[in-house]
Amino acid sequence: MSLADFEAAIKQLKAEADQAIEAATSDAEWTEVRNALVGRKGGKLSGLMQQLGQMPTEDRRAAGAAINSLKLEVEAALETKGASLKAAASSGPTLDLTMPGRRRWVGAAHPVTRVIDEICEIFRELGFSVALGPEAETEWYNFGALNFPADHPAMDMHDTLYLGSGAVLRTHTSPVQVRTMQRWNPPIRVLAPGNVYRRDFFDATHAPAFAQLEGLAIDEGISFADLKATLTHFAKQFYGQSTRTRFGPSYFPFTEPSAQMDVEIDLGDGKGKRWVEIMGTGLVHPAVIESAGLDSQKYSGWAFGMGPGRIAMSRYGIPDIRLLYDSDVRFLEQFV
Ligand code: PHE
């Protein structure tokens, strides 16, 4: 090979190398290009260098210098390109910061639980604590101790599942009144939330299993005035200070006198304010105080029972009680 041919080959290789280096867009491509150009085995520059041996001696110095400077140029170009690829990889827009993030799943208390918690909090400020009783209750606690005479028609309203051996699914939280009076000495102030069961159809306004919230205050010298004042305070705290309450006559075997409390509220259905019954209440019947083993001459008290499900419906404008028990997240997540 003549010196002129050698120099032409160098020129061509230089052009090829410039183009190949320029075209590399990734680390992998850059490595491929480098091996093809300056790799020890099979690299194009090595191939050309091997030609040196076959050249006339007088041309070798010039040819050697030419190929060496080509090698330096190619290596410099590779280095520059490698650095710019690295810089692009570390600072380029590899993250799309405008992409919406994944929403975190946020749990929340069920509306019925929220209502129970809120009511317990209002009464806690008045010195009430929380008491619980079993859902599978004895007939005696559920009925007998609460002054239901055997086969009394009031029990029809409370028809329930009899579990055998004198056990029933409790139809109300009132048995916790008796359990509490047996366990603690007066003064007693407790709230008893819990599930109760009745032989009711599952429709827009009834559920065969639902939550109740019982309240009980027992002490010396407690009168109906204490009942009215405390429950009216509760209604104002819960529904707003301007809320009016009224008490009407009712009947329960375990209270005497018995009453219902109505509150004047807006149910959010566009019909404005109206009177809504929210609980049964009354002075605890002396027979109940006696069956719990306390002296009814010395102690008196009042009790109430209400349905937090109904309360949640009135507060949040829920039209169908079944929505509260369906566990449908599309409904429940509105309350998060
Ligand atoms: N236990 C009654 C019911 O389930 C409610 C109630 C409780 C009434 C306490 C008076 C006093 O309907």
Short mmCIF file of C-alpha atoms and ligand atoms in Angstrom, two decimals:
data_model
loop_
_atom_site.label_atom_id
_atom_site.label_comp_id
_atom_site.label_asym_id
_atom_site.label_seq_id
_atom_site.Cartn_x
_atom_site.Cartn_y
_atom_site.Cartn_z
CA MET A 1 0.00 0.00 0.00
CA SER A 2 1.37 3.39 -0.98
CA LEU A 3 1.55 6.26 1.47
CA ALA A 4 -1.09 8.09 -0.57
CA ASP A 5 -3.50 5.14 -0.39
CA PHE A 6 -2.83 4.85 3.36
CA GLU A 7 -3.56 8.52 3.92
CA ALA A 8 -6.76 8.21 1.88
CA ALA A 9 -7.80 5.21 3.98
CA ILE A 10 -7.15 7.23 7.17
CA LYS A 11 -9.24 10.10 5.86
CA GLN A 12 -12.11 7.80 5.04
CA LEU A 13 -11.90 6.04 8.39
CA LYS A 14 -11.90 9.42 10.15
CA ALA A 15 -15.11 10.40 8.34
CA GLU A 16 -16.71 7.06 9.14
CA ALA A 17 -15.65 7.30 12.81
CA ASP A 18 -16.99 10.85 13.20
CA GLN A 19 -20.33 9.79 11.81
CA ALA A 20 -20.63 6.60 13.89
CA ILE A 21 -19.67 8.37 17.13
CA GLU A 22 -22.12 11.17 16.44
CA ALA A 23 -24.92 8.69 15.78
CA ALA A 24 -24.61 6.80 19.09
CA THR A 25 -27.64 7.55 21.34
CA SER A 26 -27.07 5.22 24.29
CA ASP A 27 -24.32 3.70 26.37
CA ALA A 28 -24.78 0.37 24.60
CA GLU A 29 -24.48 1.92 21.16
CA TRP A 30 -21.44 3.92 22.26
CA THR A 31 -19.71 0.72 23.43
CA GLU A 32 -20.50 -0.98 20.14
CA VAL A 33 -19.05 1.94 18.15
CA ARG A 34 -15.92 2.04 20.30
CA ASN A 35 -15.28 -1.69 19.82
CA ALA A 36 -15.78 -1.39 16.08
CA LEU A 37 -13.28 1.50 15.85
CA VAL A 38 -10.55 1.03 18.45
CA GLY A 39 -11.23 -2.49 19.75
CA ARG A 40 -8.04 -4.57 20.07
CA LYS A 41 -9.50 -7.37 18.01
CA GLY A 42 -11.38 -6.50 14.86
CA GLY A 43 -11.27 -2.75 15.45
CA LYS A 44 -10.92 -0.84 12.18
CA LEU A 45 -7.89 1.13 13.46
CA SER A 46 -6.03 -2.03 14.40
CA GLY A 47 -6.79 -3.38 10.96
CA LEU A 48 -5.21 -0.33 9.35
CA MET A 49 -2.26 -0.44 11.69
CA GLN A 50 -1.50 -3.97 10.58
CA GLN A 51 -1.03 -2.60 7.07
CA LEU A 52 1.99 -0.61 8.29
CA GLY A 53 4.18 -3.75 8.13
CA GLN A 54 3.64 -4.12 4.43
CA MET A 55 4.61 -0.54 3.62
CA PRO A 56 7.93 0.58 2.20
CA THR A 57 10.28 1.40 5.10
CA GLU A 58 10.66 5.06 4.11
CA ASP A 59 6.89 5.60 4.36
CA ARG A 60 6.37 3.89 7.67
CA ARG A 61 7.28 6.85 9.90
CA ALA A 62 4.81 9.19 8.23
CA ALA A 63 2.10 6.53 8.05
CA GLY A 64 2.63 5.60 11.73
CA ALA A 65 2.35 9.25 12.78
CA ALA A 66 -0.84 9.64 10.75
CA ILE A 67 -2.55 6.62 12.22
CA ASN A 68 -1.48 7.57 15.74
CA SER A 69 -3.00 10.98 15.43
CA LEU A 70 -6.18 9.40 14.01
CA LYS A 71 -6.29 7.14 17.03
CA LEU A 72 -5.94 10.10 19.42
CA GLU A 73 -8.67 12.02 17.61
CA VAL A 74 -11.04 9.07 17.62
CA GLU A 75 -10.41 8.41 21.32
CA ALA A 76 -10.99 12.07 22.15
CA ALA A 77 -14.23 12.10 20.16
CA LEU A 78 -15.39 8.90 21.91
CA GLU A 79 -14.64 10.38 25.30
CA THR A 80 -16.55 13.57 24.59
CA LYS A 81 -19.53 11.63 23.30
CA GLY A 82 -19.46 9.21 26.25
CA ALA A 83 -19.50 12.12 28.70
CA SER A 84 -22.40 13.83 26.97
CA LEU A 85 -24.44 10.58 26.94
CA LYS A 86 -23.86 10.18 30.70
CA ALA A 87 -24.89 13.75 31.39
CA ALA A 88 -28.05 13.34 29.34
CA ALA A 89 -28.96 10.14 31.20
CA SER A 90 -28.59 11.72 34.63
CA SER A 91 -30.21 15.08 34.05
CA GLY A 92 -32.65 14.51 31.24
CA PRO A 93 -36.44 14.32 31.65
CA THR A 94 -36.56 10.64 32.63
CA LEU A 95 -39.35 11.29 35.21
CA ASP A 96 -42.68 12.66 34.07
CA LEU A 97 -43.42 14.93 37.00
CA THR A 98 -46.79 15.91 35.55
CA MET A 99 -48.15 12.38 35.87
CA PRO A 100 -50.95 12.22 38.46
CA GLY A 101 -49.91 10.35 41.63
CA ARG A 102 -51.59 7.19 42.86
CA ARG A 103 -54.30 8.05 45.37
CA ARG A 104 -53.65 6.61 48.83
CA TRP A 105 -56.51 4.53 50.23
CA VAL A 106 -57.91 6.41 53.20
CA GLY A 107 -60.20 4.57 55.58
CA ALA A 108 -62.75 6.30 57.78
CA ALA A 109 -65.24 5.53 60.51
CA HIS A 110 -68.68 4.34 59.36
CA PRO A 111 -71.37 7.05 59.69
CA VAL A 112 -73.13 5.03 62.42
CA THR A 113 -69.85 4.69 64.33
CA ARG A 114 -69.23 8.40 63.92
CA VAL A 115 -72.61 9.25 65.38
CA ILE A 116 -72.01 6.89 68.33
CA ASP A 117 -68.57 8.43 68.97
CA GLU A 118 -69.96 11.95 68.80
CA ILE A 119 -72.79 11.19 71.22
CA CYS A 120 -70.44 9.41 73.64
CA GLU A 121 -68.19 12.47 73.53
CA ILE A 122 -71.05 14.84 74.42
CA PHE A 123 -72.04 12.65 77.36
CA ARG A 124 -68.44 12.07 78.40
CA GLU A 125 -68.24 15.77 79.23
CA LEU A 126 -71.16 15.20 81.62
CA GLY A 127 -69.33 12.37 83.40
CA PHE A 128 -70.77 9.39 81.49
CA SER A 129 -68.52 6.42 80.74
CA VAL A 130 -69.14 3.57 78.30
CA ALA A 131 -70.44 0.11 79.29
CA LEU A 132 -70.86 -2.93 77.03
CA GLY A 133 -72.98 -6.05 77.30
CA PRO A 134 -73.30 -9.33 75.37
CA GLU A 135 -75.33 -9.58 72.15
CA ALA A 136 -76.38 -13.12 73.05
CA GLU A 137 -78.30 -12.27 76.22
CA THR A 138 -80.38 -14.25 78.68
CA GLU A 139 -84.16 -13.88 78.54
CA TRP A 140 -84.00 -12.66 82.11
CA TYR A 141 -81.72 -9.66 81.36
CA ASN A 142 -83.49 -8.89 78.09
CA PHE A 143 -87.06 -9.16 79.42
CA GLY A 144 -87.58 -10.43 82.97
CA ALA A 145 -85.31 -8.05 84.85
CA LEU A 146 -86.74 -5.21 82.77
CA ASN A 147 -90.22 -5.79 84.16
CA PHE A 148 -91.71 -7.45 81.08
CA PRO A 149 -94.35 -9.81 82.52
CA ALA A 150 -94.21 -13.27 80.89
CA ASP A 151 -96.21 -13.20 77.62
CA HIS A 152 -96.76 -9.46 77.84
CA PRO A 153 -97.82 -8.05 74.42
CA ALA A 154 -94.92 -5.58 74.55
CA MET A 155 -92.69 -8.56 73.84
CA ASP A 156 -94.32 -9.01 70.42
CA MET A 157 -92.59 -5.82 69.30
CA HIS A 158 -89.36 -7.44 70.41
CA ASP A 159 -89.79 -10.81 68.74
CA THR A 160 -86.34 -12.21 68.17
CA LEU A 161 -84.21 -15.28 67.65
CA TYR A 162 -84.36 -17.59 70.64
CA LEU A 163 -81.03 -19.37 70.92
CA GLY A 164 -82.24 -22.07 73.34
CA SER A 165 -81.45 -22.61 77.05
CA GLY A 166 -82.93 -19.23 77.94
CA ALA A 167 -80.65 -17.25 75.61
CA VAL A 168 -81.81 -14.73 73.00
CA LEU A 169 -80.22 -12.29 70.63
CA ARG A 170 -80.85 -9.14 72.63
CA THR A 171 -83.63 -6.96 71.23
CA HIS A 172 -82.37 -3.77 72.84
CA THR A 173 -79.42 -2.44 74.84
CA SER A 174 -81.58 -1.98 77.96
CA PRO A 175 -80.26 -5.22 79.57
CA VAL A 176 -76.97 -3.34 80.00
CA GLN A 177 -78.84 -1.11 82.47
CA VAL A 178 -79.34 -4.09 84.77
CA ARG A 179 -75.84 -5.48 84.26
CA THR A 180 -74.36 -2.06 85.07
CA MET A 181 -76.42 -1.58 88.23
CA GLN A 182 -75.36 -5.06 89.42
CA ARG A 183 -71.72 -4.31 88.83
CA TRP A 184 -71.21 -0.76 90.09
CA ASN A 185 -72.55 1.20 92.98
CA PRO A 186 -74.34 4.49 92.34
CA PRO A 187 -73.75 7.18 91.28
CA ILE A 188 -73.92 5.55 87.85
CA ARG A 189 -73.66 7.39 84.55
CA VAL A 190 -73.09 5.20 81.51
CA LEU A 191 -73.75 4.96 77.80
CA ALA A 192 -74.09 1.50 76.27
CA PRO A 193 -73.70 1.31 72.49
CA GLY A 194 -74.14 -2.01 70.70
CA ASN A 195 -75.95 -4.14 68.15
CA VAL A 196 -79.45 -5.47 68.74
CA TYR A 197 -81.67 -7.91 66.81
CA ARG A 198 -85.36 -8.00 65.98
CA ARG A 199 -87.61 -10.05 63.77
CA ASP A 200 -88.13 -7.14 61.37
CA PHE A 201 -88.15 -7.04 57.59
CA PHE A 202 -85.17 -5.38 55.96
CA ASP A 203 -86.77 -2.37 54.29
CA ALA A 204 -86.08 1.35 53.88
CA THR A 205 -86.80 2.08 57.55
CA HIS A 206 -86.15 -1.25 59.35
CA ALA A 207 -83.22 -3.60 59.74
CA PRO A 208 -83.26 -6.97 61.54
CA ALA A 209 -79.92 -6.09 63.13
CA PHE A 210 -79.08 -2.52 64.03
CA ALA A 211 -77.15 -0.37 66.48
CA GLN A 212 -78.67 1.09 69.62
CA LEU A 213 -77.30 3.49 72.18
CA GLU A 214 -78.52 3.27 75.75
CA GLY A 215 -78.03 5.89 78.44
CA LEU A 216 -78.46 5.40 82.19
CA ALA A 217 -78.11 7.71 85.20
CA ILE A 218 -78.75 6.35 88.71
CA ASP A 219 -78.21 8.28 91.94
CA GLU A 220 -80.03 9.51 95.00
CA GLY A 221 -82.74 12.07 94.29
CA ILE A 222 -82.74 11.97 90.49
CA SER A 223 -85.97 13.27 88.93
CA PHE A 224 -87.62 13.81 85.57
CA ALA A 225 -86.18 17.36 85.60
CA ASP A 226 -82.66 15.86 85.39
CA LEU A 227 -83.76 13.70 82.44
CA LYS A 228 -85.23 16.66 80.53
CA ALA A 229 -82.33 18.99 81.21
CA THR A 230 -79.66 16.45 80.28
CA LEU A 231 -81.34 15.23 77.09
CA THR A 232 -82.14 18.78 75.96
CA HIS A 233 -78.50 19.73 76.52
CA PHE A 234 -77.52 16.73 74.40
CA ALA A 235 -79.91 17.68 71.57
CA LYS A 236 -78.54 21.24 71.45
CA GLN A 237 -74.94 20.00 71.44
CA PHE A 238 -75.65 17.49 68.71
CA TYR A 239 -78.06 19.33 66.41
CA GLY A 240 -77.20 22.95 67.24
CA GLN A 241 -77.87 25.35 70.10
CA SER A 242 -81.17 26.66 68.70
CA THR A 243 -82.68 23.15 68.48
CA ARG A 244 -86.00 22.76 70.32
CA THR A 245 -87.03 19.55 72.08
CA ARG A 246 -90.37 18.22 73.31
CA PHE A 247 -91.36 15.23 75.40
CA GLY A 248 -94.48 13.17 74.79
CA PRO A 249 -95.97 10.21 76.66
CA SER A 250 -94.94 6.70 75.71
CA TYR A 251 -94.85 3.22 77.19
CA PHE A 252 -92.02 0.87 78.14
CA PRO A 253 -92.37 -1.74 80.91
CA PHE A 254 -88.99 -0.70 82.35
CA THR A 255 -89.63 3.03 82.74
CA GLU A 256 -92.31 4.93 84.66
CA PRO A 257 -93.26 7.45 83.51
CA SER A 258 -92.15 6.70 79.94
CA ALA A 259 -91.62 9.31 77.26
CA GLN A 260 -90.33 9.94 73.79
CA MET A 261 -88.15 12.90 72.97
CA ASP A 262 -88.67 14.74 69.71
CA VAL A 263 -86.29 17.29 68.23
CA GLU A 264 -87.19 19.98 65.74
CA ILE A 265 -84.74 19.51 62.88
CA ASP A 266 -84.29 19.90 59.15
CA LEU A 267 -83.80 16.50 57.51
CA GLY A 268 -82.22 18.09 54.45
CA ASP A 269 -85.04 16.91 52.16
CA GLY A 270 -86.18 20.44 51.26
CA LYS A 271 -89.23 20.25 53.53
CA GLY A 272 -87.70 22.42 56.28
CA LYS A 273 -87.83 21.86 60.03
CA ARG A 274 -90.21 19.40 61.61
CA TRP A 275 -90.55 17.35 64.80
CA VAL A 276 -88.71 14.03 64.64
CA GLU A 277 -88.77 11.40 67.40
CA ILE A 278 -85.20 10.41 68.25
CA MET A 279 -85.44 8.32 71.40
CA GLY A 280 -87.47 6.48 74.00
CA THR A 281 -86.82 7.53 77.59
CA GLY A 282 -88.23 7.65 81.10
CA LEU A 283 -87.52 7.24 84.78
CA VAL A 284 -86.14 3.79 85.53
CA HIS A 285 -88.98 1.64 86.94
CA PRO A 286 -88.44 0.83 90.64
CA ALA A 287 -88.91 -2.88 89.81
CA VAL A 288 -85.87 -2.71 87.51
CA ILE A 289 -83.76 -1.05 90.19
CA GLU A 290 -84.85 -3.79 92.60
CA SER A 291 -84.14 -6.64 90.16
CA ALA A 292 -80.60 -5.31 89.83
CA GLY A 293 -80.29 -5.58 93.62
CA LEU A 294 -80.42 -1.86 94.48
CA ASP A 295 -82.78 -0.17 96.93
CA SER A 296 -85.45 1.66 94.92
CA GLN A 297 -86.39 3.71 98.01
CA LYS A 298 -82.90 5.15 98.06
CA TYR A 299 -82.04 5.31 94.37
CA SER A 300 -83.81 6.63 91.31
CA GLY A 301 -82.69 7.41 87.80
CA TRP A 302 -83.51 7.86 84.15
CA ALA A 303 -82.64 6.02 80.97
CA PHE A 304 -82.93 6.47 77.25
CA GLY A 305 -82.46 4.36 74.15
CA MET A 306 -81.95 5.55 70.60
CA GLY A 307 -80.93 4.25 67.19
CA PRO A 308 -77.69 5.83 65.93
CA GLY A 309 -78.59 4.56 62.42
CA ARG A 310 -81.76 6.66 62.44
CA ILE A 311 -79.77 9.56 63.88
CA ALA A 312 -77.18 9.22 61.09
CA MET A 313 -80.01 9.22 58.53
CA SER A 314 -81.45 12.42 59.97
CA ARG A 315 -78.07 14.08 60.15
CA TYR A 316 -76.72 13.15 56.70
CA GLY A 317 -80.02 13.05 54.78
CA ILE A 318 -79.79 9.30 54.09
CA PRO A 319 -83.15 8.11 52.67
CA ASP A 320 -82.81 4.33 53.11
CA ILE A 321 -81.46 2.56 56.23
CA ARG A 322 -80.14 -0.33 54.09
CA LEU A 323 -77.46 1.98 52.69
CA LEU A 324 -75.91 1.97 56.16
CA TYR A 325 -75.54 -1.81 56.19
CA ASP A 326 -74.60 -2.58 52.56
CA SER A 327 -70.87 -1.88 52.99
CA ASP A 328 -70.88 -0.25 49.55
CA VAL A 329 -67.68 1.78 49.38
CA ARG A 330 -69.18 4.14 46.76
CA PHE A 331 -71.72 5.18 49.40
CA LEU A 332 -69.41 5.09 52.42
CA GLU A 333 -66.54 7.07 50.89
CA GLN A 334 -68.78 10.16 50.84
CA PHE A 335 -68.27 10.35 54.59
CA VAL A 336 -64.46 10.27 54.50
N1 PHE B 1 -85.16 -0.21 74.94
C1 PHE B 1 -86.14 0.65 74.32
C2 PHE B 1 -86.30 0.21 72.86
O1 PHE B 1 -85.55 -0.57 72.40
C3 PHE B 1 -85.71 2.09 74.35
C4 PHE B 1 -85.64 2.67 75.72
C5 PHE B 1 -84.48 2.60 76.45
C6 PHE B 1 -86.73 3.29 76.28
C7 PHE B 1 -84.40 3.15 77.74
C8 PHE B 1 -86.70 3.84 77.53
C9 PHE B 1 -85.51 3.78 78.24
O2 PHE B 1 -87.22 0.64 72.20
#
